[in-house]
Amino acid sequence: MHAPCLRLSLLLTACLMTMASDLAGQAATPEPIRYTVRFAAPQTHYVDVEATYPTDSRPDIELMMAVWTPGSYLVREYSRHVEDLTARAPTGTLAVEKTRKNRWRVATDGAASITVHYRVYAREMSVRTNWVEAGFALLNGAPTFITLVETDVRRPHDVALSLPAGWRTTMTGLASAPDGAPHHYVAPDFDTLVDSPIVAGNPAVYEFEVGGKQHFLVNDGEGGVWDGPRSARDVEQIVRATERLWGMLPYEKYVFLNLLTEAGGGLEHKNSTTLMASRWATRTRERYRSWLGLVSHELFHTWNIKRLRPRELGPFDYENEVHTTGLWMGEGFTSYYGDLLVCRAGLTTDDEYLRDLSAAIKGLQTTPGRAVQPVSSASYDAWIKYYRRDENTDNTTISYYTKGAIVAFLLDAKIRQATNGRQSLDDAMRLAYERFSGSRGYTQAELRRTFTEVAGVDLASWLRDALDTTKELDYSAALEWYGLRFKPTDPNRQPKAWIGADTSVDGGRLLVAEVPRGTPAHDGGLNVDDEIMAIDEFRVRPERAQLDRRLESYQPGDKVSVLVARRDALMHLNLTLGEEPAPDRWTLEVDPDATDAERANLRAWLNGSEPDARTAGRGAL
Ligand SMILES: [Zn+2]
């Protein structure tokens, strides 16, 4: 072979490659699915959807509705809310056959495209489901949009909303359609559509710019009660603090959909979030701080889990559970930074932050399930444990939010200590983002190696103990680094008798709600749903406070007979009262003997660090 031939063959190859990429380019932008969304009678909680699907000349097409919403790990069977599904082509009505609980096969009669109508009942007030009423609508992608069953096709999904008279606004993270028509949006693929909830109605919209990017706070239901301008100012401060940590904002616009519906919760998306809160929350500091923490948590997810994610969490299988052992990072580390960044934004005091952290530590250390399930397997079981809570949950598992956040706190301190304050978990998060964000995701081993690399000491066995075993966490080194301590027990505190069961009052009955393992109630055979009627043959009236007062008349170690009604049968249970744990046992405070260096460490942690040359320009693993 001689050179000219070689050049020719190279040219041919290049030419073929160009053609191939052109073909791939064509394949990458297939015909969109077009949805028209109407609210014919929103007061009945229905949304009407008309969807036009290209058939690619197939004799029939298979359609699918997702069974779960990414970020919320429970199969929710959204197709149960679908009704009146019909299909037609220019030739007339088409045959529709249900092929699975969430799938439909539609004959095409040879048409190039077919149109399907269906209605969706929308009355579940949560951040992952739908709600439609006379005044507004929240539509999530998974429970609303039936899509084509196809693999490896990145098909645009086009959504036009037709609003009822009197509704003026739609807000979503979706991009506006090229025609610029109001309420007309386009998603480059189904994943983006599912990841972009839509709010329609007449919400108050506040706009601000950070880092050259537009941000919108969309408050629906302010009702003259919620302080909109203040909330917008504070959200802006949280965005600024979060941008300082990461060094950039990875989106073109970001939309906070804040529904003041007296519900709770938040759900993360790539460039938006849905939040639910009480409209009264701006009126009291604790509730407002809790909302700010929610805002911060969901915004942090924009990086951690939406872009920097375990490999398993994308692309999603919308019809089956997707398991990961990594939610201690995805949710736990997000919880840690959610609160910390509200503090760094100057919206909570250091004392308030330490109080929140103390509450999380107490939550972990008083949950018996921490001795049963490691946090990595609690993450794997999210679908069957965290999202299916029952009276025994605290005995059998641990929240990956809570333990993950505490592991983040300890790991942060560990990295700071190992590098004498030169590096922190902030640096490790930035490095992990630089390496693993994007389409591939990280493996658990890659992530853990990154922590070790930033710390400069081998953290493998510490991480294994903290994440993959039920060994108790050791707080001493972290507290020492920051000059903190757990509040000493008050030497004058009188020991209080204790049974250890959680109770509730229902219909005039004092009922046992939970029986934590290792408590006198557990050892003495008290059961969930037992009605506590008397102690030592004296009536205990159905008030929680009365039970506490009665127990004050006893000493730890006393033996008592508890009269309970269990499924209407009366019985006596013999209990040995324990001693109530000191309520301040896990309360952090600054050690009065803390050195100046330790106090400086505390300041460096609570003030945060910005990205610098130390982490810039590292090579990829
Ligand atoms: Zn979260």
Coordinates of C-alpha atoms and ligand atoms in Angstrom, one line a residue:
M1 CA 0.0 0.0 0.0
H2 CA 1.4 3.4 -0.8
A3 CA 0.8 6.7 0.6
P4 CA -1.7 8.2 -1.8
C5 CA -3.9 5.1 -1.4
L6 CA -3.5 5.4 2.3
R7 CA -4.5 9.1 2.2
L8 CA -7.5 8.1 0.0
S9 CA -8.6 5.4 2.4
L10 CA -8.2 7.9 5.3
L11 CA -10.4 10.4 3.4
L12 CA -12.9 7.7 2.7
T13 CA -12.9 6.7 6.3
A14 CA -13.4 10.3 7.3
C15 CA -16.1 10.7 4.8
L16 CA -17.9 7.6 6.0
M17 CA -17.5 8.7 9.6
T18 CA -19.1 12.0 8.7
M19 CA -22.0 10.3 7.0
A20 CA -22.3 8.0 10.0
S21 CA -22.4 10.9 12.4
D22 CA -24.9 12.6 10.2
L23 CA -27.1 9.5 10.3
A24 CA -26.5 9.3 14.1
G25 CA -27.4 13.0 14.2
Q26 CA -30.7 12.2 12.4
A27 CA -31.3 9.3 14.7
A28 CA -30.6 11.4 17.7
T29 CA -33.5 13.8 16.9
P30 CA -36.4 11.6 16.0
E31 CA -39.9 12.9 15.6
P32 CA -41.2 14.3 18.9
I33 CA -44.1 13.0 20.9
R34 CA -46.5 15.9 21.2
Y35 CA -48.7 16.3 24.3
T36 CA -51.6 18.8 24.7
V37 CA -52.6 19.1 28.3
R38 CA -56.0 20.5 29.2
F39 CA -58.0 21.1 32.4
A40 CA -61.6 20.9 31.3
A41 CA -62.9 20.7 34.9
P42 CA -60.0 21.2 37.2
Q43 CA -62.3 21.2 40.3
T44 CA -62.8 17.5 39.6
H45 CA -59.1 16.9 39.9
Y46 CA -58.7 15.6 36.4
V47 CA -56.1 16.5 33.7
D48 CA -56.9 15.6 30.1
V49 CA -54.0 14.6 27.9
E50 CA -53.9 14.3 24.1
A51 CA -50.7 12.7 22.9
T52 CA -49.5 12.2 19.3
Y53 CA -47.0 9.4 18.7
P54 CA -45.0 8.8 15.5
T55 CA -45.3 5.2 14.5
D56 CA -42.2 4.8 12.3
S57 CA -44.5 2.7 10.1
R58 CA -44.8 -0.1 12.7
P59 CA -48.1 -2.1 12.7
D60 CA -48.5 -1.4 16.4
I61 CA -46.8 0.6 19.1
E62 CA -46.3 -0.1 22.8
L63 CA -47.0 2.7 25.3
M64 CA -45.8 3.0 28.9
M65 CA -46.5 5.0 32.0
A66 CA -43.7 5.1 34.7
V67 CA -44.4 3.3 38.0
W68 CA -42.1 5.5 40.1
T69 CA -40.6 8.9 40.3
P70 CA -36.7 9.1 40.4
G71 CA -35.6 10.5 43.8
S72 CA -38.5 8.8 45.6
Y73 CA -37.9 5.1 45.9
L74 CA -41.3 3.5 46.0
V75 CA -43.3 1.8 43.2
R76 CA -46.4 4.0 43.1
E77 CA -48.4 2.4 40.3
Y78 CA -49.3 5.7 38.6
S79 CA -51.3 4.0 35.8
R80 CA -54.0 3.3 38.3
H81 CA -55.1 6.9 37.9
V82 CA -55.4 6.7 34.1
E83 CA -58.8 6.3 32.5
D84 CA -60.7 6.6 29.2
L85 CA -57.6 5.8 27.1
T86 CA -58.6 5.8 23.5
A87 CA -56.6 5.9 20.2
R88 CA -57.4 7.1 16.7
A89 CA -55.7 7.7 13.4
P90 CA -57.0 9.5 10.3
T91 CA -58.6 6.1 9.3
G92 CA -60.7 6.0 12.5
T93 CA -60.6 4.5 16.0
L94 CA -57.7 2.2 16.8
A95 CA -57.6 -1.0 18.8
V96 CA -56.0 -0.7 22.2
E97 CA -54.9 -3.7 24.2
K98 CA -53.6 -3.5 27.8
T99 CA -50.4 -5.6 27.9
R100 CA -49.2 -4.9 31.5
K101 CA -50.4 -2.9 34.5
N102 CA -48.7 0.2 33.0
R103 CA -48.6 -0.6 29.2
W104 CA -50.9 -0.3 26.2
R105 CA -50.4 -1.8 22.7
V106 CA -52.1 0.3 20.0
A107 CA -52.6 -0.8 16.4
T108 CA -51.6 1.9 14.0
D109 CA -53.6 0.9 10.9
G110 CA -50.5 2.0 8.9
A111 CA -50.8 5.6 10.0
A112 CA -47.6 7.7 10.3
S113 CA -48.7 9.0 13.6
I114 CA -51.6 8.2 16.0
T115 CA -53.3 10.2 18.7
V116 CA -54.2 8.9 22.1
H117 CA -56.5 10.6 24.6
Y118 CA -56.6 9.8 28.3
R119 CA -57.5 11.4 31.6
V120 CA -55.5 11.2 34.8
Y121 CA -56.9 11.6 38.3
A122 CA -54.7 14.1 40.1
R123 CA -55.3 14.5 43.8
E124 CA -52.3 13.3 45.7
M125 CA -50.6 16.2 47.5
S126 CA -46.9 15.3 47.4
V127 CA -43.9 16.4 45.5
R128 CA -43.7 13.4 43.3
T129 CA -47.4 13.0 42.4
N130 CA -50.1 15.2 40.7
W131 CA -52.6 17.6 42.1
V132 CA -55.2 19.5 40.1
E133 CA -57.9 21.7 41.7
A134 CA -59.9 24.8 40.7
G135 CA -57.1 27.2 41.4
F136 CA -53.8 25.5 40.4
A137 CA -52.1 22.3 39.2
L138 CA -48.9 20.5 39.9
L139 CA -48.0 18.0 37.2
N140 CA -45.1 15.6 37.5
G141 CA -43.8 13.8 34.5
A142 CA -43.9 10.2 35.7
P143 CA -47.6 10.1 36.7
T144 CA -48.8 12.3 33.7
F145 CA -47.0 11.5 30.4
I146 CA -47.4 8.1 28.7
T147 CA -44.5 7.6 26.4
L148 CA -43.3 5.1 23.8
V149 CA -41.6 1.9 24.8
E150 CA -38.3 2.1 23.0
T151 CA -34.6 1.7 23.9
D152 CA -31.6 3.9 23.1
V153 CA -33.8 6.5 21.4
R154 CA -33.4 10.1 22.6
R155 CA -36.8 11.4 21.4
P156 CA -38.0 14.9 22.1
H157 CA -41.2 15.3 24.1
D158 CA -43.2 18.5 23.3
V159 CA -45.8 19.8 25.9
A160 CA -48.4 22.5 25.2
L161 CA -50.7 23.4 28.1
S162 CA -54.1 24.9 27.6
L163 CA -55.1 26.7 30.8
P164 CA -58.5 27.2 32.3
A165 CA -59.9 30.8 32.1
G166 CA -58.3 32.8 34.9
W167 CA -55.1 30.8 35.1
R168 CA -52.2 32.9 33.7
T169 CA -48.9 31.2 34.5
T170 CA -47.0 28.0 34.0
M171 CA -43.6 27.5 35.6
T172 CA -41.2 24.6 35.0
G173 CA -37.5 23.9 34.4
L174 CA -38.3 22.8 30.8
A175 CA -37.1 25.0 28.0
S176 CA -39.7 27.1 26.1
A177 CA -40.6 25.7 22.7
P178 CA -38.9 27.4 19.7
D179 CA -42.2 28.9 18.6
G180 CA -42.2 31.0 21.8
A181 CA -45.9 30.4 22.4
P182 CA -46.9 30.7 26.0
H183 CA -47.2 27.5 28.0
H184 CA -45.4 25.6 25.3
Y185 CA -42.3 23.6 26.3
V186 CA -40.0 21.0 24.9
A187 CA -37.9 18.3 26.6
P188 CA -35.0 16.8 24.6
D189 CA -36.0 13.3 26.0
F190 CA -38.3 11.5 28.3
D191 CA -35.8 11.7 31.2
T192 CA -35.9 15.5 31.1
L193 CA -39.7 15.6 30.9
V194 CA -39.9 13.3 34.0
D195 CA -37.3 15.5 35.7
S196 CA -39.3 18.7 35.1
P197 CA -42.5 19.2 37.1
I198 CA -44.9 21.9 35.9
V199 CA -46.9 24.3 38.1
A200 CA -49.9 26.1 36.5
G201 CA -52.2 28.7 38.0
N202 CA -51.5 32.1 39.4
P203 CA -48.5 31.8 41.7
A204 CA -46.3 34.7 42.9
V205 CA -43.1 34.6 41.0
Y206 CA -39.8 36.2 42.2
E207 CA -36.8 36.4 39.9
F208 CA -33.2 36.9 40.8
E209 CA -29.8 36.4 39.1
V210 CA -26.8 34.6 40.5
G211 CA -23.7 33.9 38.5
G212 CA -25.4 35.2 35.3
K213 CA -28.1 32.5 35.7
Q214 CA -31.8 33.2 36.2
H215 CA -33.5 31.8 39.3
F216 CA -37.2 31.8 40.0
L217 CA -39.0 31.3 43.3
V218 CA -42.5 30.3 42.5
N219 CA -44.8 30.6 45.6
D220 CA -48.3 29.1 45.1
G221 CA -50.7 29.8 48.0
E222 CA -49.0 32.7 49.8
G223 CA -52.5 33.8 50.9
G224 CA -51.2 37.1 52.3
V225 CA -49.5 35.1 55.0
W226 CA -46.2 33.8 53.6
D227 CA -43.5 36.5 53.4
G228 CA -42.7 36.2 49.7
P229 CA -40.0 38.9 49.3
R230 CA -38.1 37.8 52.3
S231 CA -38.2 34.1 51.2
A232 CA -36.8 35.2 47.8
R233 CA -34.0 37.2 49.3
D234 CA -33.0 34.3 51.6
V235 CA -33.2 31.7 48.8
E236 CA -30.8 33.9 46.8
Q237 CA -28.4 33.9 49.7
I238 CA -28.5 30.1 49.8
V239 CA -27.8 29.9 46.0
R240 CA -24.8 32.2 46.5
A241 CA -23.5 30.1 49.4
T242 CA -23.9 26.9 47.3
E243 CA -22.2 28.5 44.3
R244 CA -19.3 29.5 46.5
L245 CA -18.8 25.9 47.6
W246 CA -19.0 24.4 44.1
G247 CA -17.5 27.3 42.2
M248 CA -20.1 27.3 39.5
L249 CA -23.8 26.8 38.7
P250 CA -24.3 23.8 36.3
Y251 CA -27.6 25.0 34.8
E252 CA -29.0 27.7 32.6
K253 CA -32.0 28.5 34.8
Y254 CA -33.3 27.2 38.0
V255 CA -36.9 27.1 39.3
F256 CA -38.0 26.6 42.9
L257 CA -41.6 25.5 42.8
N258 CA -42.8 26.2 46.3
L259 CA -46.3 25.0 47.0
L260 CA -47.7 26.4 50.3
T261 CA -50.2 23.6 50.7
E262 CA -49.8 22.7 54.3
A263 CA -48.0 19.5 53.1
G264 CA -44.3 18.8 53.4
G265 CA -41.3 17.5 51.5
G266 CA -39.0 18.3 48.6
L267 CA -37.9 16.6 45.4
E268 CA -34.7 17.3 43.5
H269 CA -34.4 17.9 39.7
K270 CA -31.6 19.0 37.5
N271 CA -32.7 22.6 37.2
S272 CA -35.7 22.8 39.4
T273 CA -37.2 21.5 42.7
T274 CA -40.6 21.0 44.1
L275 CA -41.1 22.0 47.7
M276 CA -44.1 21.8 49.9
A277 CA -44.6 23.8 53.1
S278 CA -47.0 25.5 55.4
R279 CA -47.9 29.1 54.4
W280 CA -47.4 30.0 58.1
A281 CA -43.7 28.9 58.0
T282 CA -42.3 32.4 57.6
R283 CA -44.0 33.4 60.8
T284 CA -42.0 31.3 63.2
R285 CA -38.2 31.0 63.2
E286 CA -37.9 27.3 63.7
R287 CA -40.4 26.4 60.9
Y288 CA -38.8 28.9 58.6
R289 CA -35.3 27.6 59.3
S290 CA -36.6 24.1 58.5
W291 CA -37.9 25.4 55.1
L292 CA -34.6 27.1 54.4
G293 CA -32.9 23.8 55.1
L294 CA -35.2 22.1 52.7
V295 CA -34.4 24.7 50.0
S296 CA -30.7 24.2 50.6
H297 CA -31.0 20.4 50.6
E298 CA -32.8 20.3 47.3
L299 CA -30.5 22.8 45.6
F300 CA -27.5 20.8 46.7
H301 CA -28.9 17.8 45.0
T302 CA -28.5 19.7 41.7
W303 CA -24.9 18.6 42.0
N304 CA -25.0 15.7 44.4
I305 CA -27.2 12.9 43.0
K306 CA -28.5 14.7 39.9
R307 CA -25.1 15.1 38.3
L308 CA -22.6 13.5 40.7
R309 CA -24.4 10.1 41.2
P310 CA -23.9 6.4 41.9
R311 CA -23.6 4.6 38.6
E312 CA -26.9 2.8 39.2
L313 CA -29.0 5.9 39.3
G314 CA -29.2 6.6 35.6
P315 CA -30.4 6.1 33.0
F316 CA -33.5 5.1 34.8
D317 CA -35.7 2.0 34.4
Y318 CA -39.1 3.6 35.0
E319 CA -40.8 0.3 35.3
N320 CA -38.7 -1.4 38.0
E321 CA -37.0 -0.7 41.2
V322 CA -33.4 0.6 40.9
H323 CA -31.2 -0.3 43.8
T324 CA -28.1 1.5 45.1
T325 CA -26.0 1.3 48.2
G326 CA -25.0 4.9 47.8
L327 CA -27.8 7.0 49.3
W328 CA -25.7 7.7 52.4
M329 CA -23.8 10.0 50.0
G330 CA -26.7 11.0 47.7
E331 CA -29.1 11.9 50.6
G332 CA -27.0 11.9 53.8
F333 CA -24.2 14.1 52.5
T334 CA -26.9 16.4 51.0
S335 CA -28.6 16.6 54.4
Y336 CA -25.2 17.5 56.0
Y337 CA -24.5 20.3 53.5
G338 CA -28.1 21.4 53.3
D339 CA -28.0 22.7 56.9
L340 CA -24.4 23.7 56.8
L341 CA -24.9 26.0 53.8
V342 CA -27.9 27.7 55.4
C343 CA -25.4 28.5 58.2
R344 CA -22.7 29.6 55.8
A345 CA -25.3 31.8 54.0
G346 CA -25.7 33.6 57.4
L347 CA -29.4 32.6 57.7
T348 CA -28.9 30.5 60.9
T349 CA -26.6 31.1 63.8
D350 CA -23.8 28.8 64.7
D351 CA -25.7 27.8 67.8
E352 CA -28.7 26.9 65.8
Y353 CA -26.6 24.9 63.4
L354 CA -25.0 23.0 66.3
R355 CA -28.5 22.4 67.7
D356 CA -29.6 20.9 64.4
L357 CA -26.5 18.7 64.2
S358 CA -27.0 17.6 67.8
A359 CA -30.6 16.6 67.0
A360 CA -29.3 14.5 64.1
I361 CA -26.7 12.8 66.3
K362 CA -29.3 12.1 68.9
G363 CA -31.6 10.7 66.3
L364 CA -28.9 8.3 65.2
Q365 CA -27.7 7.3 68.7
T366 CA -31.2 6.6 70.0
T367 CA -32.4 4.5 67.1
P368 CA -31.9 0.8 67.9
G369 CA -31.9 -0.1 64.2
R370 CA -28.4 1.4 63.9
A371 CA -27.1 -1.8 65.5
V372 CA -29.0 -4.0 63.0
Q373 CA -28.5 -2.6 59.5
P374 CA -25.4 -0.9 58.0
V375 CA -26.2 2.4 56.3
S376 CA -25.1 1.1 52.9
S377 CA -27.6 -1.8 53.0
A378 CA -30.3 0.6 54.4
S379 CA -29.8 2.5 51.2
Y380 CA -30.2 -0.7 49.1
D381 CA -33.5 -1.4 51.0
A382 CA -34.9 2.1 50.6
W383 CA -37.8 0.7 48.5
I384 CA -38.9 -1.8 51.2
K385 CA -37.8 -0.1 54.4
Y386 CA -37.3 3.7 54.3
Y387 CA -40.3 4.3 52.0
R388 CA -42.5 1.7 53.8
R389 CA -42.2 2.7 57.3
D390 CA -44.0 0.8 60.1
E391 CA -44.0 0.6 63.8
N392 CA -40.9 -1.6 63.8
T393 CA -38.8 0.5 61.4
D394 CA -36.6 2.1 64.0
N395 CA -35.8 -1.3 65.5
T396 CA -34.7 -2.8 62.2
T397 CA -33.0 -0.1 60.1
I398 CA -31.4 3.3 60.2
S399 CA -32.1 6.3 58.0
Y400 CA -29.5 6.9 55.4
Y401 CA -30.3 10.6 55.6
T402 CA -29.4 10.7 59.3
K403 CA -26.5 8.4 59.5
G404 CA -25.2 9.6 56.1
A405 CA -25.2 13.2 57.4
I406 CA -23.3 12.2 60.6
V407 CA -20.8 10.2 58.6
A408 CA -20.3 13.4 56.4
F409 CA -19.7 15.4 59.6
L410 CA -17.1 12.9 60.9
L411 CA -15.5 12.5 57.5
D412 CA -15.2 16.3 57.0
A413 CA -13.4 16.6 60.4
K414 CA -11.2 13.6 59.6
I415 CA -10.0 15.1 56.3
R416 CA -9.4 18.5 58.0
Q417 CA -7.5 16.8 60.8
A418 CA -5.4 14.6 58.4
T419 CA -4.4 17.6 56.3
N420 CA -4.0 20.0 59.2
G421 CA -6.9 22.1 57.9
R422 CA -5.6 22.4 54.3
Q423 CA -8.3 20.2 52.8
S424 CA -11.9 19.4 53.7
L425 CA -14.9 17.4 52.5
D426 CA -15.7 20.5 50.4
D427 CA -12.5 19.7 48.4
A428 CA -13.4 16.0 48.1
M429 CA -16.9 16.9 46.9
R430 CA -15.5 19.2 44.2
L431 CA -12.9 16.6 43.1
A432 CA -15.6 13.9 42.9
Y433 CA -17.8 16.2 40.9
E434 CA -14.9 17.0 38.5
R435 CA -14.2 13.4 38.0
F436 CA -17.5 11.6 38.1
S437 CA -20.3 14.0 37.2
G438 CA -21.8 13.4 33.8
S439 CA -23.3 10.4 32.1
R440 CA -21.3 7.6 33.7
G441 CA -21.6 8.0 37.5
Y442 CA -19.2 6.7 40.1
T443 CA -18.7 3.3 41.7
Q444 CA -18.6 3.0 45.5
A445 CA -14.9 2.1 45.3
E446 CA -14.0 5.2 43.1
L447 CA -15.8 7.5 45.5
R448 CA -14.2 6.1 48.6
R449 CA -10.7 6.3 46.9
T450 CA -11.4 10.0 46.2
F451 CA -12.0 10.7 49.9
T452 CA -8.7 8.8 50.7
E453 CA -6.9 10.8 48.1
V454 CA -8.0 14.2 49.4
A455 CA -7.3 13.2 53.0
G456 CA -3.9 11.9 52.1
V457 CA -4.3 9.0 54.5
D458 CA -6.0 5.6 53.9
L459 CA -9.7 6.0 54.9
A460 CA -10.8 2.6 53.5
S461 CA -11.2 0.8 56.7
W462 CA -12.8 3.8 58.5
L463 CA -15.3 4.2 55.7
R464 CA -16.0 0.4 55.7
D465 CA -16.7 0.5 59.4
A466 CA -18.9 3.6 59.2
L467 CA -20.8 2.6 56.1
D468 CA -20.8 -1.2 55.8
T469 CA -21.0 -2.3 59.5
T470 CA -23.1 -1.4 62.5
K471 CA -20.1 -0.4 64.6
E472 CA -20.8 2.6 66.8
L473 CA -19.4 5.9 65.4
D474 CA -16.6 7.6 67.4
Y475 CA -17.1 11.3 67.8
S476 CA -14.1 12.1 69.9
A477 CA -11.6 13.1 67.2
A478 CA -14.1 15.3 65.4
L479 CA -15.2 17.1 68.6
E480 CA -11.6 17.6 69.6
W481 CA -10.7 19.1 66.2
Y482 CA -13.5 21.7 66.4
G483 CA -13.2 22.3 70.2
L484 CA -16.7 20.9 70.8
R485 CA -18.0 18.5 73.4
F486 CA -21.2 16.8 74.4
K487 CA -22.9 18.7 77.2
P488 CA -21.9 17.2 80.5
T489 CA -24.7 15.6 82.5
D490 CA -26.1 17.9 85.2
P491 CA -24.8 16.4 88.5
N492 CA -28.0 17.6 90.2
R493 CA -30.3 15.9 87.8
Q494 CA -32.6 13.5 89.6
P495 CA -32.9 10.0 87.9
K496 CA -36.3 9.6 86.3
A497 CA -38.2 6.4 85.9
W498 CA -38.9 5.4 82.3
I499 CA -40.7 2.8 80.3
G500 CA -39.3 3.8 76.9
A501 CA -42.5 3.3 74.8
D502 CA -43.8 6.0 72.5
T503 CA -47.5 6.7 73.0
S504 CA -50.3 8.5 71.3
V505 CA -53.8 9.5 72.4
D506 CA -56.5 8.4 70.0
G507 CA -60.2 8.5 70.6
G508 CA -59.8 8.9 74.4
R509 CA -57.3 6.0 74.6
L510 CA -53.6 6.1 75.6
L511 CA -52.1 3.8 73.0
V512 CA -48.6 2.4 72.6
A513 CA -47.2 3.7 69.2
E514 CA -43.7 2.3 69.1
V515 CA -41.7 -0.1 71.4
P516 CA -38.0 0.5 70.9
R517 CA -35.8 -2.5 71.3
G518 CA -33.8 -2.4 74.6
T519 CA -36.4 -0.4 76.6
P520 CA -38.3 -1.6 79.7
A521 CA -41.5 -1.6 77.6
H522 CA -39.8 -4.0 75.1
D523 CA -38.4 -6.3 77.8
G524 CA -41.7 -6.3 79.7
G525 CA -43.9 -7.3 76.7
L526 CA -45.7 -4.1 76.0
N527 CA -47.0 -4.2 72.4
V528 CA -47.8 -1.6 69.8
D529 CA -51.5 -0.7 69.9
D530 CA -51.8 -1.8 73.6
E531 CA -54.1 0.7 75.5
I532 CA -52.4 1.7 78.7
M533 CA -55.1 1.9 81.4
A534 CA -53.5 1.7 84.8
I535 CA -50.2 1.3 86.7
D536 CA -50.3 -0.6 89.9
E537 CA -54.1 -0.7 89.8
F538 CA -54.5 3.1 89.6
R539 CA -56.0 4.6 86.5
V540 CA -53.8 6.5 84.1
R541 CA -55.9 8.9 82.2
P542 CA -55.4 9.1 78.4
E543 CA -52.9 12.0 78.3
R544 CA -49.3 11.7 77.6
A545 CA -48.4 14.2 80.3
Q546 CA -50.3 12.2 82.9
L547 CA -48.2 9.1 82.2
D548 CA -45.1 11.2 82.6
R549 CA -46.3 12.6 85.8
R550 CA -47.3 9.2 87.2
L551 CA -43.8 7.9 86.4
E552 CA -42.3 10.7 88.4
S553 CA -43.7 9.0 91.5
Y554 CA -41.5 6.0 90.8
Q555 CA -37.8 5.3 90.8
P556 CA -35.7 3.6 88.2
G557 CA -35.6 -0.1 89.1
D558 CA -39.1 -0.2 90.6
K559 CA -41.3 -3.1 89.5
V560 CA -44.8 -2.1 88.4
S561 CA -47.9 -3.9 87.0
V562 CA -49.3 -2.2 83.9
L563 CA -52.9 -2.9 83.0
V564 CA -53.4 -2.8 79.3
A565 CA -56.3 -3.6 76.9
R566 CA -55.1 -5.6 73.9
R567 CA -57.8 -6.2 71.3
D568 CA -60.3 -5.5 74.1
A569 CA -58.9 -8.2 76.4
L570 CA -57.5 -6.8 79.7
M571 CA -54.1 -8.1 81.0
H572 CA -51.4 -7.2 83.5
L573 CA -47.8 -6.8 82.4
N574 CA -44.9 -6.8 84.9
L575 CA -42.3 -4.1 84.0
T576 CA -39.1 -3.1 85.7
L577 CA -38.8 0.7 85.2
G578 CA -35.6 1.9 83.7
E579 CA -33.8 5.3 84.0
E580 CA -34.7 7.9 81.4
P581 CA -31.6 8.9 79.4
A582 CA -30.5 12.4 80.0
P583 CA -32.1 14.6 77.3
D584 CA -28.9 16.5 76.7
R585 CA -26.7 13.5 76.3
W586 CA -26.1 14.3 72.6
T587 CA -26.1 18.1 72.7
L588 CA -23.0 19.7 71.3
E589 CA -21.5 22.8 72.7
V590 CA -18.2 24.7 72.4
D591 CA -15.8 23.3 75.0
P592 CA -14.9 26.1 77.4
D593 CA -11.4 24.8 77.3
A594 CA -11.1 24.9 73.5
T595 CA -7.8 26.3 72.3
D596 CA -7.5 29.2 69.8
A597 CA -6.5 26.7 67.2
E598 CA -9.6 24.6 67.8
R599 CA -11.8 27.6 67.7
A600 CA -10.2 28.6 64.4
N601 CA -11.0 25.1 63.1
L602 CA -14.6 25.6 64.1
R603 CA -14.7 29.0 62.3
A604 CA -13.1 27.5 59.1
W605 CA -15.7 24.8 59.1
L606 CA -18.8 26.9 59.6
N607 CA -17.6 29.7 57.3
G608 CA -16.7 27.3 54.5
S609 CA -14.0 27.3 51.8
E610 CA -14.1 28.2 48.2
P611 CA -12.5 26.2 45.4
D612 CA -8.9 27.0 44.8
A613 CA -5.9 25.8 42.9
R614 CA -5.5 22.8 45.2
T615 CA -8.2 20.8 43.5
A616 CA -8.2 22.4 40.1
G617 CA -6.6 20.5 37.2
R618 CA -6.3 17.1 38.8
G619 CA -6.4 14.2 36.4
A620 CA -9.3 11.9 36.1
L621 CA -9.2 8.4 37.6
Ligands
ZN1 ZN -32.8 14.6 49.3

